[in-house]
CSV table of C-alpha atoms in Angstrom, one decimal:
chain,number,residue,atom,x,y,z
A,257,MET,CA,9.4,-47.6,34.9
A,258,THR,CA,11.3,-49.9,37.3
A,259,THR,CA,12.4,-48.1,40.5
A,260,ALA,CA,15.8,-48.6,42.1
A,261,THR,CA,14.2,-50.6,44.9
A,262,GLU,CA,12.4,-52.9,42.4
A,263,THR,CA,15.7,-53.4,40.5
A,264,LYS,CA,17.5,-54.3,43.8
A,265,LYS,CA,14.7,-56.8,44.6
A,266,VAL,CA,15.1,-58.5,41.2
A,267,THR,CA,18.8,-58.6,41.6
A,268,ASP,CA,18.4,-60.2,45.1
A,269,SER,CA,16.0,-62.7,43.7
A,270,ILE,CA,18.4,-63.7,41.0
A,271,ALA,CA,20.9,-64.4,43.9
A,272,GLY,CA,18.3,-66.7,45.4
A,273,GLU,CA,16.3,-64.3,47.6
A,274,SER,CA,12.5,-64.1,47.3
A,275,LEU,CA,10.8,-61.0,45.9
A,276,GLU,CA,7.8,-61.7,48.2
A,277,LEU,CA,5.6,-59.8,45.9
A,278,PRO,CA,2.4,-58.3,47.4
A,279,LEU,CA,-0.8,-60.1,46.7
A,280,ASN,CA,-3.2,-57.7,45.0
A,281,ARG,CA,-6.4,-58.8,43.4
A,282,GLN,CA,-4.9,-59.5,40.1
A,283,ARG,CA,-2.2,-61.8,41.5
A,284,ILE,CA,-4.7,-63.6,43.8
A,285,ALA,CA,-6.8,-64.2,40.7
A,286,LEU,CA,-3.7,-65.4,38.8
A,287,LEU,CA,-2.8,-67.9,41.6
A,288,LEU,CA,-6.4,-69.2,41.8
A,289,ALA,CA,-6.5,-69.6,38.0
A,290,PHE,CA,-3.2,-71.4,38.0
A,291,ALA,CA,-4.4,-73.8,40.8
A,292,ALA,CA,-7.7,-74.4,39.0
A,293,THR,CA,-5.9,-75.1,35.7
A,294,THR,CA,-3.7,-77.7,37.5
A,295,VAL,CA,-6.7,-79.4,39.1
A,296,PHE,CA,-9.0,-79.3,36.1
A,297,ALA,CA,-6.5,-80.3,33.5
A,298,ILE,CA,-4.5,-83.0,35.3
A,299,PRO,CA,-6.5,-85.2,37.8
A,300,LEU,CA,-10.0,-84.3,36.7
A,301,HIS,CA,-9.2,-84.3,32.9
A,302,TRP,CA,-11.7,-81.4,32.3
A,303,HIS,CA,-9.6,-80.2,29.5
A,304,LEU,CA,-12.0,-77.5,28.3
A,305,ALA,CA,-12.3,-76.0,31.7
A,306,GLY,CA,-8.6,-76.3,32.2
A,307,ALA,CA,-8.0,-74.6,28.9
A,308,VAL,CA,-10.2,-71.7,29.9
A,309,THR,CA,-8.6,-71.2,33.3
A,310,GLY,CA,-5.2,-71.7,31.7
A,311,LEU,CA,-5.9,-68.9,29.2
A,312,ILE,CA,-7.1,-66.7,32.1
A,313,ALA,CA,-3.9,-67.4,34.0
A,314,LEU,CA,-1.8,-66.7,31.0
A,315,GLY,CA,-3.5,-63.4,30.4
A,316,LEU,CA,-3.0,-62.4,34.0
A,317,ILE,CA,0.6,-63.4,33.8
A,318,MET,CA,1.2,-61.3,30.7
A,319,ARG,CA,-0.5,-58.3,32.3
A,320,ASP,CA,1.5,-58.4,35.5
A,321,PRO,CA,4.0,-55.4,35.8
A,322,GLU,CA,6.7,-57.6,37.3
A,323,PRO,CA,8.9,-59.1,34.6
A,324,ALA,CA,10.3,-61.8,36.9
A,325,LEU,CA,6.7,-63.0,37.6
A,326,ARG,CA,5.9,-63.1,33.9
A,327,ARG,CA,9.0,-65.2,33.1
A,328,ARG,CA,8.7,-67.6,36.0
A,329,MET,CA,5.0,-68.2,36.1
A,330,GLY,CA,4.9,-68.5,32.4
A,331,VAL,CA,7.5,-71.3,32.6
A,332,LEU,CA,5.4,-73.1,35.3
A,333,LEU,CA,2.2,-72.8,33.4
A,334,GLY,CA,4.0,-74.4,30.4
A,335,CYS,CA,5.0,-77.3,32.7
A,336,ILE,CA,1.3,-77.8,33.7
A,337,ALA,CA,0.2,-77.7,30.1
A,338,LEU,CA,2.8,-80.5,29.2
A,339,LEU,CA,1.7,-82.7,32.2
A,340,ALA,CA,-1.9,-82.2,31.3
A,341,ALA,CA,-1.2,-83.5,27.8
A,342,ILE,CA,0.1,-86.9,28.9
A,343,ASP,CA,-1.5,-90.0,30.5
A,344,ILE,CA,0.0,-90.1,34.0
A,345,ASN,CA,-0.3,-93.6,35.4
A,346,SER,CA,1.5,-96.1,37.5
A,347,SER,CA,2.4,-98.7,34.8
A,348,THR,CA,5.9,-100.0,35.0
A,349,SER,CA,6.1,-101.1,31.4
A,350,ASN,CA,9.0,-100.0,29.2
A,351,ARG,CA,6.6,-98.1,27.0
A,352,ASN,CA,5.2,-96.2,29.9
A,353,PHE,CA,8.6,-95.4,31.2
A,354,LEU,CA,9.2,-93.5,28.0
A,355,LEU,CA,5.8,-92.0,27.6
A,356,ILE,CA,5.9,-90.5,31.1
A,357,GLY,CA,9.7,-90.4,31.6
A,358,ILE,CA,10.4,-88.0,28.7
A,359,PRO,CA,7.8,-85.3,29.7
A,360,PHE,CA,8.8,-85.7,33.4
A,361,PHE,CA,12.4,-85.1,32.4
A,362,LEU,CA,11.4,-82.1,30.3
A,363,VAL,CA,9.5,-80.3,33.1
A,364,VAL,CA,12.6,-80.5,35.2
A,365,PHE,CA,15.2,-79.8,32.6
A,366,VAL,CA,13.6,-77.0,30.6
A,367,PRO,CA,12.7,-74.7,33.5
A,368,SER,CA,16.2,-75.1,34.8
A,369,LEU,CA,17.6,-74.3,31.3
A,370,ILE,CA,15.4,-71.3,30.7
A,371,LEU,CA,15.5,-69.7,34.1
A,372,GLY,CA,19.2,-70.6,34.5
A,373,LYS,CA,19.8,-68.0,31.8
A,374,THR,CA,17.2,-65.4,32.6
A,375,ASP,CA,16.9,-65.8,36.4
A,376,PRO,CA,20.0,-67.6,37.7
A,377,GLY,CA,19.8,-68.8,41.2
A,378,VAL,CA,16.1,-69.4,41.3
A,379,ILE,CA,16.4,-73.1,40.6
A,380,ARG,CA,19.5,-74.5,42.4
A,381,TYR,CA,20.4,-78.2,42.6
A,382,ARG,CA,21.9,-77.9,46.1
A,383,PHE,CA,22.2,-81.4,47.6
A,384,TRP,CA,24.1,-80.8,50.8
A,385,PRO,CA,22.5,-78.6,53.5
A,386,ALA,CA,24.1,-75.2,54.0
A,387,THR,CA,23.9,-75.9,57.8
A,388,TRP,CA,23.3,-79.3,59.5
A,389,ARG,CA,20.3,-78.9,61.8
A,390,ARG,CA,19.3,-81.3,64.6
A,391,SER,CA,15.7,-80.9,63.7
A,392,ASP,CA,16.3,-82.3,60.2
A,393,PHE,CA,17.9,-85.4,61.7
A,394,ILE,CA,15.0,-85.8,64.1
A,395,TYR,CA,12.3,-85.3,61.5
A,396,THR,CA,14.0,-87.8,59.2
A,397,LEU,CA,14.1,-90.4,62.0
A,398,ILE,CA,10.5,-89.8,62.9
A,399,SER,CA,9.5,-90.2,59.3
A,400,ILE,CA,10.3,-93.9,59.5
A,401,PRO,CA,7.5,-95.0,61.9
A,402,LEU,CA,5.3,-92.1,60.7
A,403,ALA,CA,5.5,-93.3,57.1
A,404,TRP,CA,4.7,-96.9,58.2
A,405,ALA,CA,1.7,-95.8,60.3
A,406,VAL,CA,0.2,-93.4,57.7
A,407,LEU,CA,0.4,-96.1,55.0
A,408,LYS,CA,-1.2,-98.6,57.3
A,409,PHE,CA,-4.0,-96.2,58.0
A,410,TYR,CA,-4.3,-95.3,54.3
A,411,TRP,CA,-4.6,-99.0,53.4
A,412,ALA,CA,-7.2,-99.6,56.1
A,413,VAL,CA,-9.4,-96.8,54.8
A,414,ASN,CA,-8.8,-97.6,51.1
A,415,PRO,CA,-8.0,-101.4,51.1
A,416,GLU,CA,-8.1,-101.5,47.3
A,417,GLN,CA,-5.4,-98.9,46.9
A,418,TYR,CA,-2.7,-101.5,46.0
A,419,LEU,CA,-4.6,-102.3,42.8
A,420,GLN,CA,-3.4,-99.0,41.4
A,421,TRP,CA,-0.2,-100.9,40.7
A,422,ASN,CA,0.0,-104.1,38.8
A,423,LEU,CA,1.8,-107.2,39.9
A,424,PRO,CA,1.4,-110.8,38.5
A,425,ALA,CA,-0.7,-113.3,40.4
A,426,GLU,CA,2.4,-115.3,41.5
A,427,PRO,CA,5.5,-113.5,43.0
A,428,ASP,CA,8.0,-112.5,40.4
A,429,GLU,CA,11.2,-111.0,41.7
A,430,GLY,CA,11.9,-109.2,38.4
A,431,GLU,CA,8.5,-107.4,38.5
A,432,ILE,CA,8.9,-106.5,42.2
A,433,LYS,CA,12.3,-105.1,41.4
A,434,ARG,CA,10.8,-103.1,38.5
A,435,LEU,CA,8.1,-101.7,40.8
A,436,PHE,CA,10.7,-100.7,43.4
A,437,VAL,CA,12.9,-99.0,40.9
A,438,GLY,CA,9.9,-97.3,39.2
A,439,ILE,CA,8.4,-95.9,42.4
A,440,ASN,CA,11.7,-94.7,43.6
A,441,CYS,CA,12.5,-93.0,40.3
A,442,VAL,CA,9.1,-91.2,40.5
A,443,GLY,CA,9.8,-90.3,44.1
A,444,ILE,CA,13.1,-88.6,43.2
A,445,TRP,CA,11.4,-86.8,40.3
A,446,ASP,CA,8.7,-85.6,42.7
A,447,GLU,CA,11.2,-83.7,44.7
A,448,LEU,CA,13.2,-82.4,41.7
A,449,PHE,CA,10.0,-81.1,40.1
A,450,PHE,CA,7.5,-80.2,42.8
A,451,VAL,CA,9.9,-78.9,45.4
A,452,ASN,CA,13.2,-78.0,43.7
A,453,THR,CA,11.4,-76.5,40.6
A,454,VAL,CA,7.7,-75.5,41.4
A,455,PHE,CA,8.2,-74.5,45.0
A,456,ALA,CA,11.5,-72.8,44.3
A,457,VAL,CA,10.1,-70.7,41.5
A,458,LEU,CA,7.0,-69.8,43.5
A,459,ARG,CA,9.1,-69.0,46.6
A,460,SER,CA,11.3,-66.7,44.5
A,461,LEU,CA,8.1,-64.6,43.9
A,462,PHE,CA,5.9,-65.0,46.9
A,463,ARG,CA,5.9,-65.6,50.7
A,464,PHE,CA,6.5,-69.1,52.0
A,465,ARG,CA,2.9,-70.0,52.8
A,466,VAL,CA,1.6,-68.9,49.5
A,467,ALA,CA,4.4,-70.7,47.6
A,468,ASN,CA,4.1,-73.9,49.6
A,469,ALA,CA,0.3,-74.0,49.5
A,470,LEU,CA,0.4,-73.8,45.7
A,471,GLN,CA,3.2,-76.3,45.1
A,472,ALA,CA,1.3,-78.7,47.3
A,473,VAL,CA,-1.7,-78.4,45.0
A,474,VAL,CA,0.4,-79.3,42.0
A,475,TYR,CA,2.1,-82.1,44.0
A,476,THR,CA,-1.3,-83.5,45.0
A,477,ALA,CA,-2.9,-83.1,41.6
A,478,VAL,CA,-0.2,-85.1,39.7
A,479,LEU,CA,0.0,-87.9,42.3
A,480,TYR,CA,-3.7,-88.3,42.6
A,481,ASP,CA,-3.9,-88.6,38.8
A,482,MET,CA,-1.1,-91.2,38.9
A,483,ALA,CA,-2.4,-93.6,41.6
A,484,PHE,CA,-3.4,-92.2,45.0
A,485,ILE,CA,-7.2,-92.5,45.3
A,486,GLY,CA,-9.6,-92.2,48.2
A,487,ILE,CA,-8.2,-90.1,51.0
A,488,GLY,CA,-4.9,-90.0,49.1
A,489,PRO,CA,-5.2,-86.3,48.1
A,490,LEU,CA,-5.4,-85.2,51.8
A,491,ILE,CA,-2.4,-87.4,52.8
A,492,ILE,CA,-0.4,-86.2,49.8
A,493,TYR,CA,-1.2,-82.5,50.4
A,494,LEU,CA,0.0,-82.7,54.0
A,495,PHE,CA,3.1,-84.6,52.9
A,496,ALA,CA,3.8,-82.1,50.2
A,497,TRP,CA,3.5,-79.2,52.7
A,498,THR,CA,6.0,-80.8,55.1
A,499,GLN,CA,8.4,-81.5,52.2
A,500,GLY,CA,8.2,-77.8,51.2
A,501,SER,CA,8.8,-76.8,54.8
A,502,MET,CA,11.9,-78.9,55.1
A,503,PHE,CA,13.3,-77.7,51.8
A,504,GLU,CA,12.7,-74.1,52.9
A,505,LYS,CA,14.6,-74.5,56.1
A,506,SER,CA,17.4,-76.8,55.0
A,507,GLU,CA,17.8,-75.2,51.5
A,508,SER,CA,18.9,-78.6,50.2
A,509,LEU,CA,17.6,-81.7,48.5
A,510,LEU,CA,19.2,-84.2,50.9
A,511,TRP,CA,16.5,-84.4,53.5
A,512,VAL,CA,13.5,-84.3,51.3
A,513,LEU,CA,14.9,-87.0,49.1
A,514,ILE,CA,15.8,-89.3,52.1
A,515,VAL,CA,12.3,-88.8,53.6
A,516,HIS,CA,10.6,-89.5,50.3
A,517,LEU,CA,12.6,-92.6,49.7
A,518,ILE,CA,11.7,-93.8,53.2
A,519,VAL,CA,8.1,-93.4,52.3
A,520,ASP,CA,8.6,-95.2,49.0
A,521,PHE,CA,10.2,-98.2,50.7
A,522,PHE,CA,7.1,-98.6,52.9
A,523,LEU,CA,4.8,-98.0,49.9
A,524,VAL,CA,6.4,-100.7,47.9
A,525,ALA,CA,6.3,-103.0,50.9
A,526,ALA,CA,2.6,-102.4,51.3
A,527,ILE,CA,1.8,-103.0,47.7
A,528,VAL,CA,3.9,-106.2,47.6
A,529,HIS,CA,2.4,-107.5,50.9
A,530,SER,CA,-1.1,-106.8,49.5
A,531,TYR,CA,-0.5,-109.0,46.5
A,532,TYR,CA,1.6,-111.6,48.3
A,533,PRO,CA,0.8,-111.7,52.1
A,534,SER,CA,3.8,-113.8,52.9
A,535,TYR,CA,6.1,-110.9,51.9
A,536,GLY,CA,6.9,-108.4,54.6
A,537,LEU,CA,9.2,-105.4,55.1
A,538,ASP,CA,12.2,-107.7,54.3
A,539,PHE,CA,10.9,-108.2,50.7
A,540,LEU,CA,14.0,-106.7,49.2
A,541,TRP,CA,16.7,-108.9,50.7
A,542,ARG,CA,14.7,-112.0,51.7
A,543,HIS,CA,13.9,-112.6,48.1
A,544,GLY,CA,17.2,-111.8,46.6
A,545,LEU,CA,16.4,-108.4,45.2
């Protein structure tokens, strides 16, 4: 039977407050099984192992006494299953836009639709910050040289990273524009799914560090599968953690989207420069894009 305190917690959670459920052995096992399913099924493509850990996670979800956890973690596990069923890659072809774009849309739209009815307030599309904080401005400004430096380091350690994206042998402004649009669309989706959906749902149930650590695993797994090889997982995990931290403090999408699009600008510039050394950071306007 649900106590008055538990009922109040659920009500508060629906209003946007976290339940911050205690981590007993069963819930720790659930989170580990969820993380293992994500890693096995998406980047490693160990579908049998992913299915086994997924069933374990599902069983633990169904056995949990907290109804909010059963609903919300069940939705997230369904999202992982859908992403595991598709070929996540960096192709910018029209066909791939549809093959990836539709599932990507569904894992953002369906959780919002379901939880919007059962758990309103858990997933909120709040663009503007509730309060304007100086630290958000400072971090966003710092992200400009930081993104450039990290990508330079990444390219130095993994010089063939740019080959994860395809561009023609000779510069083609149309293909460069398509790459720019594609990467930025994925970047926006990253924040809508990993932060505004996965992190938000996990944060509605658990403490910040637990929720952020797990969303960063999902973030890293998907982007590693898509393109980021070598030391990419380490860089992506740290980036995902900082994005979750900024979202936690600002309670808005504005800053995480701006930072991500800054990173994407330098990412496209690095890819284009690797294919065409005469192209620099001015590739967008110098070549009429």
